[in-house]
Coordinates of C-alpha atoms and ligand atoms in Angstrom, one line a residue:
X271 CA 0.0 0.0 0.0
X272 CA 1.2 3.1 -0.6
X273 CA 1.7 5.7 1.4
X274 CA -0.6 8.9 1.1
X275 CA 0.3 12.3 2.6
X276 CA -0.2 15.0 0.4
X277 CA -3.4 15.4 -2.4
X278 CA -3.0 18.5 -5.1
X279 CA -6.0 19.0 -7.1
X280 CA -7.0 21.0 -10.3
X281 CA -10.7 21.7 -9.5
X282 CA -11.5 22.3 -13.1
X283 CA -14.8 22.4 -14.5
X284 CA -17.2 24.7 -12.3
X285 CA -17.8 26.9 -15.8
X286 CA -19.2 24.4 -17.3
X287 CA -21.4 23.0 -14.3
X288 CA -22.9 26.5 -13.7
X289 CA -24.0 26.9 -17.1
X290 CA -25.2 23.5 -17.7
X291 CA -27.1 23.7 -14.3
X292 CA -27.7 27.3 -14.2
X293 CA -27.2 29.2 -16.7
X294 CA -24.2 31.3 -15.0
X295 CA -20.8 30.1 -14.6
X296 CA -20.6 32.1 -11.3
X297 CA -23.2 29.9 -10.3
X298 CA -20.9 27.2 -10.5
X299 CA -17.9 28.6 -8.8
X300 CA -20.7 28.7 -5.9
X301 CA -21.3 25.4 -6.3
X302 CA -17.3 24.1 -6.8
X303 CA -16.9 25.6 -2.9
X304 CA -19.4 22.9 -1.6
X305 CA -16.9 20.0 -3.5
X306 CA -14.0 22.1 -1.6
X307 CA -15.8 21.1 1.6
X308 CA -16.9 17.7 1.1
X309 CA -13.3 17.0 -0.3
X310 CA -11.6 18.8 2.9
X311 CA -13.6 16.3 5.2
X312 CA -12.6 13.4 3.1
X313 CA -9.0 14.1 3.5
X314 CA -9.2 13.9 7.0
X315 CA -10.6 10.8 7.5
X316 CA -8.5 9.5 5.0
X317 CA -5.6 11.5 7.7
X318 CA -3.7 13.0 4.7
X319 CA -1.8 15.5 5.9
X320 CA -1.8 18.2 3.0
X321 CA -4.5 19.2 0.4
X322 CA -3.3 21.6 -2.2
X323 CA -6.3 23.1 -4.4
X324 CA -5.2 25.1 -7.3
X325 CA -8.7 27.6 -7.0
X326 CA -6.6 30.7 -9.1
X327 CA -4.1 30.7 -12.0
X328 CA -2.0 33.5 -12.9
X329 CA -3.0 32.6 -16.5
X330 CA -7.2 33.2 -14.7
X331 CA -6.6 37.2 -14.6
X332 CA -7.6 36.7 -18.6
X333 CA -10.9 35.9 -17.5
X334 CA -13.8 38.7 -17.9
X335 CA -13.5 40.9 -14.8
X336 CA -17.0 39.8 -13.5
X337 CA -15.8 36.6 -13.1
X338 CA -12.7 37.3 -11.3
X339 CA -14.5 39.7 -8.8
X340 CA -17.0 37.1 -8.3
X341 CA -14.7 34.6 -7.6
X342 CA -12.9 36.8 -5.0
X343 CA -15.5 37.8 -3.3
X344 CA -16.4 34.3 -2.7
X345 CA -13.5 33.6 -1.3
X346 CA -13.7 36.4 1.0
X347 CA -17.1 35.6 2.2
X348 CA -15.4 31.8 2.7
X349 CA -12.7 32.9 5.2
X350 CA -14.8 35.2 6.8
X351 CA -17.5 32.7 7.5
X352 CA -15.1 29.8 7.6
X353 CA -11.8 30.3 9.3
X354 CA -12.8 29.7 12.7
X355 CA -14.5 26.6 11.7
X356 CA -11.5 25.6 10.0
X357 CA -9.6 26.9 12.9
X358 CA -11.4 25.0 15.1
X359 CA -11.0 21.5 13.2
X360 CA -7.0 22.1 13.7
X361 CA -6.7 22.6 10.0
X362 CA -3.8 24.9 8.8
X363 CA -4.2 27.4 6.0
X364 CA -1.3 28.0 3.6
X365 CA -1.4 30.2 0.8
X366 CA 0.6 29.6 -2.5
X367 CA 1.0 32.1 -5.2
X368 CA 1.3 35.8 -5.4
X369 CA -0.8 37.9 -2.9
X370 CA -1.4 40.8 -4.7
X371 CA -5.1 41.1 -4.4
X372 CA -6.9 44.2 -2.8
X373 CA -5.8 45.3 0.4
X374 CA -8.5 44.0 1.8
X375 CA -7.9 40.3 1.1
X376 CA -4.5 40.6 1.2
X377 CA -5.0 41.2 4.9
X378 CA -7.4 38.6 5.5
X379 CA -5.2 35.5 3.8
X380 CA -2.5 37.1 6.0
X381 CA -4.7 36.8 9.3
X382 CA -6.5 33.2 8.0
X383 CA -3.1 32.1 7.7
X384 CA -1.3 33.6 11.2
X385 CA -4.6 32.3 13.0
X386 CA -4.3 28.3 11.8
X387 CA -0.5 28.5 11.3
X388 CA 0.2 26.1 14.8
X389 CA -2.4 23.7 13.3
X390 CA -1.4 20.0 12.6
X391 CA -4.5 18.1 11.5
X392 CA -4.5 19.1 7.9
X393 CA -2.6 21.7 5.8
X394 CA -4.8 23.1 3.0
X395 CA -2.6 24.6 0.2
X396 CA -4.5 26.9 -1.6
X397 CA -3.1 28.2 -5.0
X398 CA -4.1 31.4 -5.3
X399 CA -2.3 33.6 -8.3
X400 CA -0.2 30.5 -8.3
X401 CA 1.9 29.9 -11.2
X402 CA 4.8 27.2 -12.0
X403 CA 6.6 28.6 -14.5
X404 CA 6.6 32.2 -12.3
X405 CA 7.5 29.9 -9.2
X406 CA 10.7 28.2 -11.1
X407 CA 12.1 31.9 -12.0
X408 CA 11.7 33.3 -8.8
X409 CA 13.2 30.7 -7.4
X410 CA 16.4 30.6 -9.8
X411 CA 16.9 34.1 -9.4
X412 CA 17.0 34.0 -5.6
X413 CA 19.1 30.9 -6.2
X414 CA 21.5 33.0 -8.5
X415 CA 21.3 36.0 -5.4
X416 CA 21.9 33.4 -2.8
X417 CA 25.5 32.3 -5.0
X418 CA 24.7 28.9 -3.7
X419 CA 25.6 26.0 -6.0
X420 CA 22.2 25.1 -8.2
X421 CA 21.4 21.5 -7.1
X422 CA 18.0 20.1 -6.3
X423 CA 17.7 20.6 -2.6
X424 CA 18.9 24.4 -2.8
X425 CA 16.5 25.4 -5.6
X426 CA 13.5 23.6 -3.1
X427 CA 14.4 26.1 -1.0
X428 CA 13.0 28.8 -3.1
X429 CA 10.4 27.6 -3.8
X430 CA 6.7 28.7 -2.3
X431 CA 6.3 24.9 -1.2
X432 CA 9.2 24.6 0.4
X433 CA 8.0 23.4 3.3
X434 CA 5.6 21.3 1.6
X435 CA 6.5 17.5 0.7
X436 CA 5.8 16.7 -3.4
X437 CA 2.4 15.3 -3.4
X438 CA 2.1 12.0 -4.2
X439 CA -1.3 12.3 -6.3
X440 CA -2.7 14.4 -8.6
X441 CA -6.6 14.9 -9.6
X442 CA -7.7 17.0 -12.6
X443 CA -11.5 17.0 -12.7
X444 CA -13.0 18.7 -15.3
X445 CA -12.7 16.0 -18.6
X446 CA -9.2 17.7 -19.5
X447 CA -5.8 16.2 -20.1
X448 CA -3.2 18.9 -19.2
X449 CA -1.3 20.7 -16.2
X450 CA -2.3 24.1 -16.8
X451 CA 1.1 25.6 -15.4
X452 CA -0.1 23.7 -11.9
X453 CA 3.1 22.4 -9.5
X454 CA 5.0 21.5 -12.7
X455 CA 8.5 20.6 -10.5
X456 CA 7.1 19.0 -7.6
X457 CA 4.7 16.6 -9.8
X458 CA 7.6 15.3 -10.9
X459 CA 6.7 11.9 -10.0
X460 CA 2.9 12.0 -8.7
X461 CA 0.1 9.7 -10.1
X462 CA -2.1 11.7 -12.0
X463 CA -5.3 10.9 -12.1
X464 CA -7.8 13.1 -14.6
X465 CA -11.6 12.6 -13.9
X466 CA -14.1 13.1 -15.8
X467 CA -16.3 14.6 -13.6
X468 CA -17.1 18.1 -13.4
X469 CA -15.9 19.8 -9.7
X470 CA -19.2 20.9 -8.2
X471 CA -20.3 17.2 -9.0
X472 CA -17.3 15.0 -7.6
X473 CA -18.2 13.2 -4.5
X474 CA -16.2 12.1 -1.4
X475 CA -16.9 8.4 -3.0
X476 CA -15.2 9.7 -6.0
X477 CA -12.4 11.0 -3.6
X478 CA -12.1 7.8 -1.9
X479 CA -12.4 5.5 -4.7
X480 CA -9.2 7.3 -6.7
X481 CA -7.1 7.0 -3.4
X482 CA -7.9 3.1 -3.1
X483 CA -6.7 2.9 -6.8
X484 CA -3.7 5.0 -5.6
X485 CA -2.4 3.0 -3.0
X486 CA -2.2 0.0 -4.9
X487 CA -0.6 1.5 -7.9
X488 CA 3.4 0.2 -8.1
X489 CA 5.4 3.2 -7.9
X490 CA 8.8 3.1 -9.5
X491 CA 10.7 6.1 -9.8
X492 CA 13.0 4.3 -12.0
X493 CA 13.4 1.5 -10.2
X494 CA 12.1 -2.0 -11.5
Ligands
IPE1922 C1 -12.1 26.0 -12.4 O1 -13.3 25.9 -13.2 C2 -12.1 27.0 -11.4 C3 -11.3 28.2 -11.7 C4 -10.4 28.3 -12.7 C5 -11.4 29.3 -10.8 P1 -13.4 26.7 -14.5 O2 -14.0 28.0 -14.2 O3 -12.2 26.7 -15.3 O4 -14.5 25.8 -15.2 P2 -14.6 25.5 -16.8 O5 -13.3 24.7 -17.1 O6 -14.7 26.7 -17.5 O7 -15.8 24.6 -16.9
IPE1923 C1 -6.9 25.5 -14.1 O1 -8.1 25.5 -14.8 C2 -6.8 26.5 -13.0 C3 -7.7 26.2 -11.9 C4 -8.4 25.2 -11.7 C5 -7.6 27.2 -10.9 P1 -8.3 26.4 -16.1 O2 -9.7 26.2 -16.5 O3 -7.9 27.8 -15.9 O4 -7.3 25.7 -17.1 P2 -7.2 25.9 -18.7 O5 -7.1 27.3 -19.0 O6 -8.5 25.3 -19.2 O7 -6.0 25.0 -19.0
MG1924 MG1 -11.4 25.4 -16.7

Protein backbone atom coordinates (compact mmCIF):
# COMPACT_ATOMS: atom_id res chain seq x y z
CA UNK A 1 0.00 0.00 0.00
CA UNK A 2 1.20 3.12 -0.64
CA UNK A 3 1.66 5.69 1.39
CA UNK A 4 -0.63 8.88 1.09
CA UNK A 5 0.29 12.28 2.59
CA UNK A 6 -0.21 14.97 0.36
CA UNK A 7 -3.44 15.42 -2.44
CA UNK A 8 -3.02 18.51 -5.07
CA UNK A 9 -6.04 19.03 -7.12
CA UNK A 10 -7.03 20.98 -10.35
CA UNK A 11 -10.71 21.73 -9.48
CA UNK A 12 -11.51 22.30 -13.06
CA UNK A 13 -14.76 22.43 -14.52
CA UNK A 14 -17.23 24.72 -12.28
CA UNK A 15 -17.77 26.91 -15.76
CA UNK A 16 -19.16 24.40 -17.30
CA UNK A 17 -21.42 22.97 -14.32
CA UNK A 18 -22.86 26.48 -13.69
CA UNK A 19 -24.01 26.91 -17.13
CA UNK A 20 -25.17 23.46 -17.69
CA UNK A 21 -27.09 23.74 -14.28
CA UNK A 22 -27.70 27.27 -14.15
CA UNK A 23 -27.18 29.20 -16.68
CA UNK A 24 -24.23 31.26 -14.96
CA UNK A 25 -20.77 30.07 -14.57
CA UNK A 26 -20.59 32.09 -11.30
CA UNK A 27 -23.20 29.92 -10.27
CA UNK A 28 -20.92 27.16 -10.51
CA UNK A 29 -17.87 28.57 -8.84
CA UNK A 30 -20.65 28.66 -5.88
CA UNK A 31 -21.29 25.42 -6.32
CA UNK A 32 -17.34 24.12 -6.79
CA UNK A 33 -16.86 25.57 -2.90
CA UNK A 34 -19.42 22.89 -1.62
CA UNK A 35 -16.94 20.01 -3.46
CA UNK A 36 -13.98 22.08 -1.59
CA UNK A 37 -15.78 21.13 1.63
CA UNK A 38 -16.88 17.69 1.14
CA UNK A 39 -13.25 16.99 -0.25
CA UNK A 40 -11.57 18.76 2.94
CA UNK A 41 -13.60 16.35 5.23
CA UNK A 42 -12.60 13.36 3.14
CA UNK A 43 -9.01 14.10 3.48
CA UNK A 44 -9.21 13.90 7.05
CA UNK A 45 -10.58 10.83 7.48
CA UNK A 46 -8.46 9.46 5.04
CA UNK A 47 -5.57 11.54 7.65
CA UNK A 48 -3.74 12.96 4.67
CA UNK A 49 -1.84 15.48 5.92
CA UNK A 50 -1.79 18.15 2.96
CA UNK A 51 -4.46 19.15 0.39
CA UNK A 52 -3.32 21.61 -2.18
CA UNK A 53 -6.29 23.09 -4.35
CA UNK A 54 -5.20 25.07 -7.30
CA UNK A 55 -8.69 27.64 -6.95
CA UNK A 56 -6.64 30.70 -9.11
CA UNK A 57 -4.07 30.73 -12.05
CA UNK A 58 -2.04 33.47 -12.93
CA UNK A 59 -3.00 32.55 -16.50
CA UNK A 60 -7.16 33.24 -14.71
CA UNK A 61 -6.61 37.19 -14.63
CA UNK A 62 -7.60 36.67 -18.58
CA UNK A 63 -10.94 35.95 -17.55
CA UNK A 64 -13.84 38.71 -17.87
CA UNK A 65 -13.46 40.95 -14.84
CA UNK A 66 -17.00 39.82 -13.50
CA UNK A 67 -15.84 36.61 -13.09
CA UNK A 68 -12.73 37.34 -11.33
CA UNK A 69 -14.46 39.65 -8.75
CA UNK A 70 -17.02 37.12 -8.34
CA UNK A 71 -14.67 34.58 -7.63
CA UNK A 72 -12.92 36.77 -5.04
CA UNK A 73 -15.52 37.78 -3.33
CA UNK A 74 -16.43 34.33 -2.66
CA UNK A 75 -13.54 33.59 -1.29
CA UNK A 76 -13.70 36.44 0.96
CA UNK A 77 -17.06 35.59 2.19
CA UNK A 78 -15.44 31.81 2.71
CA UNK A 79 -12.72 32.89 5.21
CA UNK A 80 -14.80 35.21 6.77
CA UNK A 81 -17.53 32.67 7.46
CA UNK A 82 -15.06 29.77 7.64
CA UNK A 83 -11.80 30.35 9.34
CA UNK A 84 -12.78 29.71 12.74
CA UNK A 85 -14.54 26.64 11.69
CA UNK A 86 -11.54 25.55 9.98
CA UNK A 87 -9.60 26.94 12.91
CA UNK A 88 -11.43 24.99 15.11
CA UNK A 89 -11.00 21.46 13.23
CA UNK A 90 -7.04 22.08 13.69
CA UNK A 91 -6.66 22.62 10.00
CA UNK A 92 -3.76 24.86 8.85
CA UNK A 93 -4.24 27.45 5.98
CA UNK A 94 -1.27 27.97 3.56
CA UNK A 95 -1.45 30.19 0.78
CA UNK A 96 0.63 29.65 -2.48
CA UNK A 97 1.00 32.11 -5.20
CA UNK A 98 1.34 35.77 -5.41
CA UNK A 99 -0.77 37.86 -2.92
CA UNK A 100 -1.42 40.83 -4.68
CA UNK A 101 -5.10 41.14 -4.39
CA UNK A 102 -6.88 44.16 -2.85
CA UNK A 103 -5.79 45.28 0.43
CA UNK A 104 -8.45 44.03 1.77
CA UNK A 105 -7.94 40.34 1.09
CA UNK A 106 -4.47 40.55 1.21
CA UNK A 107 -4.96 41.21 4.92
CA UNK A 108 -7.44 38.63 5.47
CA UNK A 109 -5.24 35.52 3.76
CA UNK A 110 -2.46 37.06 5.96
CA UNK A 111 -4.68 36.80 9.26
CA UNK A 112 -6.49 33.18 7.96
CA UNK A 113 -3.05 32.07 7.68
CA UNK A 114 -1.35 33.65 11.25
CA UNK A 115 -4.58 32.28 13.04
CA UNK A 116 -4.26 28.28 11.85
CA UNK A 117 -0.52 28.52 11.26
CA UNK A 118 0.23 26.12 14.80
CA UNK A 119 -2.42 23.66 13.35
CA UNK A 120 -1.45 20.04 12.62
CA UNK A 121 -4.46 18.14 11.45
CA UNK A 122 -4.52 19.07 7.94
CA UNK A 123 -2.56 21.67 5.84
CA UNK A 124 -4.82 23.06 3.00
CA UNK A 125 -2.61 24.65 0.16
CA UNK A 126 -4.54 26.94 -1.55
CA UNK A 127 -3.07 28.24 -5.04
CA UNK A 128 -4.12 31.36 -5.28
CA UNK A 129 -2.31 33.64 -8.31
CA UNK A 130 -0.21 30.47 -8.33
CA UNK A 131 1.92 29.90 -11.15
CA UNK A 132 4.79 27.17 -12.03
CA UNK A 133 6.59 28.64 -14.46
CA UNK A 134 6.56 32.25 -12.30
CA UNK A 135 7.45 29.86 -9.18
CA UNK A 136 10.66 28.21 -11.12
CA UNK A 137 12.07 31.93 -11.97
CA UNK A 138 11.70 33.35 -8.84
CA UNK A 139 13.25 30.66 -7.38
CA UNK A 140 16.38 30.63 -9.82
CA UNK A 141 16.89 34.14 -9.42
CA UNK A 142 17.03 34.03 -5.65
CA UNK A 143 19.14 30.88 -6.20
CA UNK A 144 21.47 33.00 -8.51
CA UNK A 145 21.32 35.97 -5.41
CA UNK A 146 21.88 33.41 -2.77
CA UNK A 147 25.53 32.33 -4.96
CA UNK A 148 24.69 28.89 -3.65
CA UNK A 149 25.63 26.03 -6.03
CA UNK A 150 22.16 25.09 -8.19
CA UNK A 151 21.41 21.52 -7.07
CA UNK A 152 18.01 20.11 -6.31
CA UNK A 153 17.69 20.57 -2.62
CA UNK A 154 18.93 24.41 -2.80
CA UNK A 155 16.47 25.44 -5.64
CA UNK A 156 13.50 23.56 -3.06
CA UNK A 157 14.36 26.09 -1.00
CA UNK A 158 13.01 28.84 -3.06
CA UNK A 159 10.40 27.60 -3.81
CA UNK A 160 6.72 28.66 -2.29
CA UNK A 161 6.31 24.94 -1.20
CA UNK A 162 9.23 24.60 0.38
CA UNK A 163 7.97 23.36 3.25
CA UNK A 164 5.62 21.33 1.60
CA UNK A 165 6.47 17.50 0.71
CA UNK A 166 5.78 16.70 -3.41
CA UNK A 167 2.35 15.27 -3.43
CA UNK A 168 2.14 12.02 -4.24
CA UNK A 169 -1.26 12.29 -6.35
CA UNK A 170 -2.65 14.44 -8.61
CA UNK A 171 -6.62 14.86 -9.64
CA UNK A 172 -7.68 17.02 -12.55
CA UNK A 173 -11.50 16.97 -12.70
CA UNK A 174 -12.99 18.69 -15.34
CA UNK A 175 -12.69 15.95 -18.61
CA UNK A 176 -9.25 17.71 -19.49
CA UNK A 177 -5.76 16.16 -20.07
CA UNK A 178 -3.18 18.93 -19.24
CA UNK A 179 -1.33 20.68 -16.18
CA UNK A 180 -2.32 24.07 -16.75
CA UNK A 181 1.06 25.56 -15.39
CA UNK A 182 -0.09 23.73 -11.86
CA UNK A 183 3.14 22.38 -9.48
CA UNK A 184 5.01 21.47 -12.71
CA UNK A 185 8.51 20.56 -10.53
CA UNK A 186 7.06 19.02 -7.55
CA UNK A 187 4.75 16.57 -9.79
CA UNK A 188 7.63 15.26 -10.89
CA UNK A 189 6.71 11.90 -9.97
CA UNK A 190 2.85 12.01 -8.67
CA UNK A 191 0.09 9.68 -10.07
CA UNK A 192 -2.06 11.73 -11.95
CA UNK A 193 -5.29 10.87 -12.10
CA UNK A 194 -7.83 13.06 -14.58
CA UNK A 195 -11.58 12.60 -13.95
CA UNK A 196 -14.11 13.15 -15.85
CA UNK A 197 -16.34 14.64 -13.57
CA UNK A 198 -17.09 18.13 -13.41
CA UNK A 199 -15.88 19.78 -9.75
CA UNK A 200 -19.21 20.92 -8.19
CA UNK A 201 -20.25 17.23 -9.03
CA UNK A 202 -17.35 15.01 -7.57
CA UNK A 203 -18.18 13.17 -4.48
CA UNK A 204 -16.25 12.13 -1.35
CA UNK A 205 -16.86 8.42 -2.98
CA UNK A 206 -15.23 9.66 -5.99
CA UNK A 207 -12.40 11.01 -3.63
CA UNK A 208 -12.10 7.79 -1.95
CA UNK A 209 -12.43 5.49 -4.67
CA UNK A 210 -9.24 7.32 -6.66
CA UNK A 211 -7.07 7.00 -3.41
CA UNK A 212 -7.86 3.14 -3.15
CA UNK A 213 -6.71 2.89 -6.78
CA UNK A 214 -3.66 5.04 -5.62
CA UNK A 215 -2.43 2.98 -3.00
CA UNK A 216 -2.17 -0.03 -4.93
CA UNK A 217 -0.57 1.51 -7.87
CA UNK A 218 3.35 0.15 -8.11
CA UNK A 219 5.40 3.22 -7.86
CA UNK A 220 8.78 3.05 -9.53
CA UNK A 221 10.71 6.12 -9.75
CA UNK A 222 12.96 4.33 -11.99
CA UNK A 223 13.39 1.48 -10.22
CA UNK A 224 12.11 -1.97 -11.46
C1 LIG B 1 -12.10 25.96 -12.44
O1 LIG B 1 -13.27 25.90 -13.16
C2 LIG B 1 -12.12 27.01 -11.39
C3 LIG B 1 -11.29 28.18 -11.70
C4 LIG B 1 -10.44 28.31 -12.66
C5 LIG B 1 -11.45 29.30 -10.81
P1 LIG B 1 -13.44 26.71 -14.50
O2 LIG B 1 -13.97 28.05 -14.20
O3 LIG B 1 -12.17 26.69 -15.30
O4 LIG B 1 -14.53 25.84 -15.23
P2 LIG B 1 -14.58 25.48 -16.76
O5 LIG B 1 -13.34 24.72 -17.08
O6 LIG B 1 -14.68 26.75 -17.52
O7 LIG B 1 -15.80 24.63 -16.87
C1 LIG C 1 -6.90 25.46 -14.13
O1 LIG C 1 -8.11 25.54 -14.77
C2 LIG C 1 -6.84 26.48 -13.04
C3 LIG C 1 -7.68 26.21 -11.89
C4 LIG C 1 -8.42 25.15 -11.68
C5 LIG C 1 -7.64 27.22 -10.89
P1 LIG C 1 -8.31 26.42 -16.08
O2 LIG C 1 -9.71 26.20 -16.49
O3 LIG C 1 -7.88 27.79 -15.85
O4 LIG C 1 -7.31 25.71 -17.10
P2 LIG C 1 -7.23 25.85 -18.68
O5 LIG C 1 -7.09 27.30 -19.00
O6 LIG C 1 -8.49 25.28 -19.24
O7 LIG C 1 -6.04 25.04 -19.05
MG1 LIG D 1 -11.44 25.36 -16.70
Amino acid sequence: MNPLNHVAIIMDGNGRWGLENKSSRNAGHKAGLKAVEKIIKASIKQKIKHLTLYAFSTENWKRPKSEIKYLFNLLENFLLNKIDDLHKQNIKLKIIGLKNFSPKLNKLLRQSEHKTKKNTKLQINLALNYGSKFELINAFKKLKKSKKIINEKNLINFLQTKDIPDPELLIRTGNTKRLSNFLLWQVAYSEIFFEKKLWPDFTGKDYNKIIKTFKNIKRNYGNI
